mmCIF file of N, CA and C in Angstrom:
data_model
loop_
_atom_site.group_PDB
_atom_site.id
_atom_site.type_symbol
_atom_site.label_atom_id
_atom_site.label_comp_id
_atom_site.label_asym_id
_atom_site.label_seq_id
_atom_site.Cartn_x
_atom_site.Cartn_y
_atom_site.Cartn_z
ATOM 1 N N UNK A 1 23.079 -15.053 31.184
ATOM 2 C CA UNK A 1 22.015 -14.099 30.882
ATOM 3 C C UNK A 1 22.597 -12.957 30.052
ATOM 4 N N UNK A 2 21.718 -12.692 29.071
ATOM 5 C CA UNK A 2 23.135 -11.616 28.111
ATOM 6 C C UNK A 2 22.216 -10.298 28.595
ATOM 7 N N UNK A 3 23.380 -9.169 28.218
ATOM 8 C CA UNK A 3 22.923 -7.988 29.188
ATOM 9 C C UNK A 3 21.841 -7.477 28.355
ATOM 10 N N UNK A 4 21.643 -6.070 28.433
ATOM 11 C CA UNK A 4 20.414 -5.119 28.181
ATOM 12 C C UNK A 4 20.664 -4.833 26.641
ATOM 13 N N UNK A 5 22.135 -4.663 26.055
ATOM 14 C CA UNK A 5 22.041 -4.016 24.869
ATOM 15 C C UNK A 5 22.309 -5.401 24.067
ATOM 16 N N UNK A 6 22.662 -6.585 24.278
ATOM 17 C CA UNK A 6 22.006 -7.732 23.786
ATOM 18 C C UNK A 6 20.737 -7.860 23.167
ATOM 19 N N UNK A 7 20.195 -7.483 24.434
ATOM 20 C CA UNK A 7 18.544 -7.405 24.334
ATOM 21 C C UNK A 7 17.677 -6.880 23.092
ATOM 22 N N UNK A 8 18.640 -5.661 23.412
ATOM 23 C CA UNK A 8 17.633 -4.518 22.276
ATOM 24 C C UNK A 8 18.378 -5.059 21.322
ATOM 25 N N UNK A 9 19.514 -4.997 21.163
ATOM 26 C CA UNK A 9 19.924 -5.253 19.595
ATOM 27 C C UNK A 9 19.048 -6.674 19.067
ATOM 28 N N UNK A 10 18.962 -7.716 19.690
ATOM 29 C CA UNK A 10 18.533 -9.118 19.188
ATOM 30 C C UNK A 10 16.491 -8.657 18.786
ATOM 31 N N UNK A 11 16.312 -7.786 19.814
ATOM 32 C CA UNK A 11 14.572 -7.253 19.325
ATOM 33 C C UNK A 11 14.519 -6.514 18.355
ATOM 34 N N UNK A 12 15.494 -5.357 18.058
ATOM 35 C CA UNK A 12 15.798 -4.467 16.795
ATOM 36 C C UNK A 12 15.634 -5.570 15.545
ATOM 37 N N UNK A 13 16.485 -6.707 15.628
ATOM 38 C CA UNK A 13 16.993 -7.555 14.588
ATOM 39 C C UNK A 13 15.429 -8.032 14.428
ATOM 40 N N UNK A 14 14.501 -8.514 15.627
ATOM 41 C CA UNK A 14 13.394 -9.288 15.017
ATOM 42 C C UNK A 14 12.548 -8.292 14.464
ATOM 43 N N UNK A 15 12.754 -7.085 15.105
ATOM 44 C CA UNK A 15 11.649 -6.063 14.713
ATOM 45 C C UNK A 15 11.831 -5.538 13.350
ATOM 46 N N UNK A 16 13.645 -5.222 12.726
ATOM 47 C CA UNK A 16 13.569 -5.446 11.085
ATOM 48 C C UNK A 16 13.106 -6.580 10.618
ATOM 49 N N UNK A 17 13.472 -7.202 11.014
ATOM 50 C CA UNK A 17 13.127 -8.524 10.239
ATOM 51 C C UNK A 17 11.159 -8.903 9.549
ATOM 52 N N UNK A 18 10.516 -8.982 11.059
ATOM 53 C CA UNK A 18 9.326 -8.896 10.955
ATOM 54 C C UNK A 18 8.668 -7.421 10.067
ATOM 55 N N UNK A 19 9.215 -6.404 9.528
ATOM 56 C CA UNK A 19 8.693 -5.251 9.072
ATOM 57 C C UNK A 19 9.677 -5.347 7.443
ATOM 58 N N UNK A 20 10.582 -6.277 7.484
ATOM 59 C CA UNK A 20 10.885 -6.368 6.152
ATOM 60 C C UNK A 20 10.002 -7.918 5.297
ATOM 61 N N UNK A 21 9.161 -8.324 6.220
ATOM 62 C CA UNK A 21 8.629 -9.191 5.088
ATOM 63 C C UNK A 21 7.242 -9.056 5.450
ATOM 64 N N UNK A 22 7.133 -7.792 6.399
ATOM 65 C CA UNK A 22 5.973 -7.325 6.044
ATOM 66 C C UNK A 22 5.555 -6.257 4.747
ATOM 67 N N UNK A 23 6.729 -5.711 4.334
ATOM 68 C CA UNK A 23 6.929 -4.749 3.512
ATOM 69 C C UNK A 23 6.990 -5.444 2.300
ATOM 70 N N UNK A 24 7.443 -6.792 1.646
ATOM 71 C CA UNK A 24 7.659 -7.443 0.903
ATOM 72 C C UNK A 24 5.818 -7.863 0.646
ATOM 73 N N UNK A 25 4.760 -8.249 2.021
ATOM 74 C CA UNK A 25 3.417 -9.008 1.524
ATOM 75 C C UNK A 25 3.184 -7.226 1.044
ATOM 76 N N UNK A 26 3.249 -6.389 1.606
ATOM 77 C CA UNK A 26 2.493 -5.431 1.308
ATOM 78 C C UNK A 26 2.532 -4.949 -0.343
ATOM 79 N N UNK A 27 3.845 -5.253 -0.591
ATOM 80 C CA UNK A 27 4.104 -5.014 -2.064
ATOM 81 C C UNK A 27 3.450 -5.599 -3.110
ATOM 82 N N UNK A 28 3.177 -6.845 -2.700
ATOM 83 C CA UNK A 28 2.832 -8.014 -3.464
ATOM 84 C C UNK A 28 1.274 -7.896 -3.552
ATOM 85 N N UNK A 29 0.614 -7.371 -1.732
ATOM 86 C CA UNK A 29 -0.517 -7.239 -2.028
ATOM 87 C C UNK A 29 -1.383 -5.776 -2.567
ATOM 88 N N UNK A 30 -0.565 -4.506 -2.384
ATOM 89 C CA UNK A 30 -0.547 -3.794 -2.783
ATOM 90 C C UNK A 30 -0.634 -3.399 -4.441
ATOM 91 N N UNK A 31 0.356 -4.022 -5.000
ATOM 92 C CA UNK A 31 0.557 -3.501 -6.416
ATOM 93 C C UNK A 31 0.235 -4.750 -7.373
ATOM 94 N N UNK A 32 0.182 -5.685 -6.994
ATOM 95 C CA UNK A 32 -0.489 -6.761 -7.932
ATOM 96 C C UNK A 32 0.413 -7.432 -8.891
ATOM 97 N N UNK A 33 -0.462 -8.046 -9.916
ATOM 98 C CA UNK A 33 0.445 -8.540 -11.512
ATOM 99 C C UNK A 33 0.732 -7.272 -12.085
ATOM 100 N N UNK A 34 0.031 -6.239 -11.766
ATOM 101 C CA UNK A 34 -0.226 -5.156 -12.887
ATOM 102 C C UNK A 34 1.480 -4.552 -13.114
ATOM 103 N N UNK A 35 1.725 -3.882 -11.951
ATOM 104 C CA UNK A 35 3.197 -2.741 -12.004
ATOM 105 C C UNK A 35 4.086 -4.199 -10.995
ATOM 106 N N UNK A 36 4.561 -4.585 -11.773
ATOM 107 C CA UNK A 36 5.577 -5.191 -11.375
ATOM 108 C C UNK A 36 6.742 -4.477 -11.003
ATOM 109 N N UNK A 37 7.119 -3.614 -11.676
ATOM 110 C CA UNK A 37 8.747 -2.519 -11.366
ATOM 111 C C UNK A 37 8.448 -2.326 -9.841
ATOM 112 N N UNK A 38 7.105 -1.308 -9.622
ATOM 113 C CA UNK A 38 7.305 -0.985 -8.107
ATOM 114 C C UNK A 38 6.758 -2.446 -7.113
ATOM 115 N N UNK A 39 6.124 -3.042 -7.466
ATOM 116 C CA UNK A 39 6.032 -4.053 -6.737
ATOM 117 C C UNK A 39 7.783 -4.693 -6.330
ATOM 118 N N UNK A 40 8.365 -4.798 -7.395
ATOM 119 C CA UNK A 40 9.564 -5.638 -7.502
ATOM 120 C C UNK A 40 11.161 -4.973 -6.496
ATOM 121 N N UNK A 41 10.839 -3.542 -6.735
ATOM 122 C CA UNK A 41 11.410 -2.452 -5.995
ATOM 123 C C UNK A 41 11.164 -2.498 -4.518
ATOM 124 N N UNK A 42 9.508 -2.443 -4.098
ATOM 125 C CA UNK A 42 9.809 -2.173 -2.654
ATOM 126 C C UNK A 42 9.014 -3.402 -2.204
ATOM 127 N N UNK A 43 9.323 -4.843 -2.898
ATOM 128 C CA UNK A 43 9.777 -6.125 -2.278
ATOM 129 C C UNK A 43 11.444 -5.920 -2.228
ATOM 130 N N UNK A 44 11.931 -5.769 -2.654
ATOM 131 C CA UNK A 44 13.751 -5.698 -2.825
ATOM 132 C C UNK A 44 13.892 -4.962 -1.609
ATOM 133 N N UNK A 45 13.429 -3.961 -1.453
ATOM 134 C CA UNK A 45 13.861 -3.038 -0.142
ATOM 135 C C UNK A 45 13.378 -3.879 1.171
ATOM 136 N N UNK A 46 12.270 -4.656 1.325
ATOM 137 C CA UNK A 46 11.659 -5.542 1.810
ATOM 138 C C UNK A 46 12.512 -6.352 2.371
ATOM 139 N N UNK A 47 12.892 -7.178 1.228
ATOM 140 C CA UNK A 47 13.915 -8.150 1.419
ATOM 141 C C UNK A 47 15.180 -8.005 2.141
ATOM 142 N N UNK A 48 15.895 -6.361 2.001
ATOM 143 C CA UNK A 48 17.176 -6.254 2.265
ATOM 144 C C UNK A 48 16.790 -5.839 3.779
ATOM 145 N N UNK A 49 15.750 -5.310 4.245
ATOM 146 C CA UNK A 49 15.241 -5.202 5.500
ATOM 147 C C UNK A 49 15.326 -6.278 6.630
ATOM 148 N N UNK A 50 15.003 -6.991 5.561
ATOM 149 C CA UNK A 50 14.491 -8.318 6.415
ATOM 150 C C UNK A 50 15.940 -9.226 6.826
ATOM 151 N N UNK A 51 17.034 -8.985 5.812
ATOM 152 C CA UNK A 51 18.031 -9.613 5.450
ATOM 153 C C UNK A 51 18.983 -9.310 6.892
ATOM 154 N N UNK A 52 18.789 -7.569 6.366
ATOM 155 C CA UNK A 52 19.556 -6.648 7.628
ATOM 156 C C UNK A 52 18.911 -6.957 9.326
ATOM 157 N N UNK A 53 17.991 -7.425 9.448
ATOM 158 C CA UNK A 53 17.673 -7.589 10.666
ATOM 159 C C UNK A 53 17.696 -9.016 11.198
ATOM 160 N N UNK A 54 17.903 -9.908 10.446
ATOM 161 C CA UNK A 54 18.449 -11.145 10.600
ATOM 162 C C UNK A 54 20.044 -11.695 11.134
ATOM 163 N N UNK A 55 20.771 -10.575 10.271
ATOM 164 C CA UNK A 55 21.627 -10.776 10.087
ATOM 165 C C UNK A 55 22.506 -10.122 12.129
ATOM 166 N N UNK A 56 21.992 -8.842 12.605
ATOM 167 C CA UNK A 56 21.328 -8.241 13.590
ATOM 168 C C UNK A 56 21.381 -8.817 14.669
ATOM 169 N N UNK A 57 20.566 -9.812 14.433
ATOM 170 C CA UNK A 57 19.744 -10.585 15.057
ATOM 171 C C UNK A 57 21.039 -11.992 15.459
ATOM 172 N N UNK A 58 21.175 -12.278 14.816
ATOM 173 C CA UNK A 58 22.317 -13.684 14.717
ATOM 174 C C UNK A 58 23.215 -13.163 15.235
ATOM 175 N N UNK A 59 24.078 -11.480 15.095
ATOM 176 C CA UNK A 59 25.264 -11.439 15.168
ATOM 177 C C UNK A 59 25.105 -11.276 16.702
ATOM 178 N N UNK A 60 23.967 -10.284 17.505
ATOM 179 C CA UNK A 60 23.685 -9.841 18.880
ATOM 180 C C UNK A 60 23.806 -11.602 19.505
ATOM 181 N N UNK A 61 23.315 -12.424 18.700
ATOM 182 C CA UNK A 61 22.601 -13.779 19.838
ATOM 183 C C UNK A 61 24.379 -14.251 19.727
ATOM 184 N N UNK A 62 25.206 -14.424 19.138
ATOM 185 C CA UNK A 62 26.851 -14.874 18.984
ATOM 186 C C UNK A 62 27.412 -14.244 19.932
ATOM 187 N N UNK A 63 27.024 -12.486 20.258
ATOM 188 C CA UNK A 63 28.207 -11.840 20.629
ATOM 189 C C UNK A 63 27.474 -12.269 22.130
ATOM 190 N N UNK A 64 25.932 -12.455 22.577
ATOM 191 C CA UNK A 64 26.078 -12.587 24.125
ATOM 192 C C UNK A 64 26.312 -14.175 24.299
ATOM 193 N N UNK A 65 26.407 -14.890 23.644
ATOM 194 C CA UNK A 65 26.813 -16.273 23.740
ATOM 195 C C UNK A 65 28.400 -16.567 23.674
ATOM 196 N N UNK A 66 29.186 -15.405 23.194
ATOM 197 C CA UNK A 66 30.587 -15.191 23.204
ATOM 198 C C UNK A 66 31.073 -14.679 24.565
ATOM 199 N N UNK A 67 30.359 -13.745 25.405
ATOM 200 C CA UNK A 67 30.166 -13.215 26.458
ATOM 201 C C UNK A 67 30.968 -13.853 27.991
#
């Protein structure tokens, strides 16, 4: 059973995760064909969100499976 800060860290990881590719539809649905730059910008930030909380996410589920 992995402990408490397992926990949060592995929910942190889904909770970036899920808010970086929510940030990515919002861009897309937000700004359109029209402005691509900012569309393209805060999909990128989107992305690295999503990247960073994955990444989070994998390393918390290793370290309580290393445990």
């Amino acid at each position: 059973m992995p402990g408490k800060k397992a926990i949060l860290l592995i929910g942190l990881g889904w909770a970036l995760l899920l808010g970086g590719v929510l940030m990515m539809l919002d861009a897309c649905i937000r700004f359109g064909p029209g402005n691509v730059t900012a569309a393209g910008l805060e999909s990128t930030a989107g992305f690295a969100v999503a990247v960073t909380g994955w990444l989070l996410r994998r390393a918390a589920i290793a370290r309580a499976k290393g445990q």
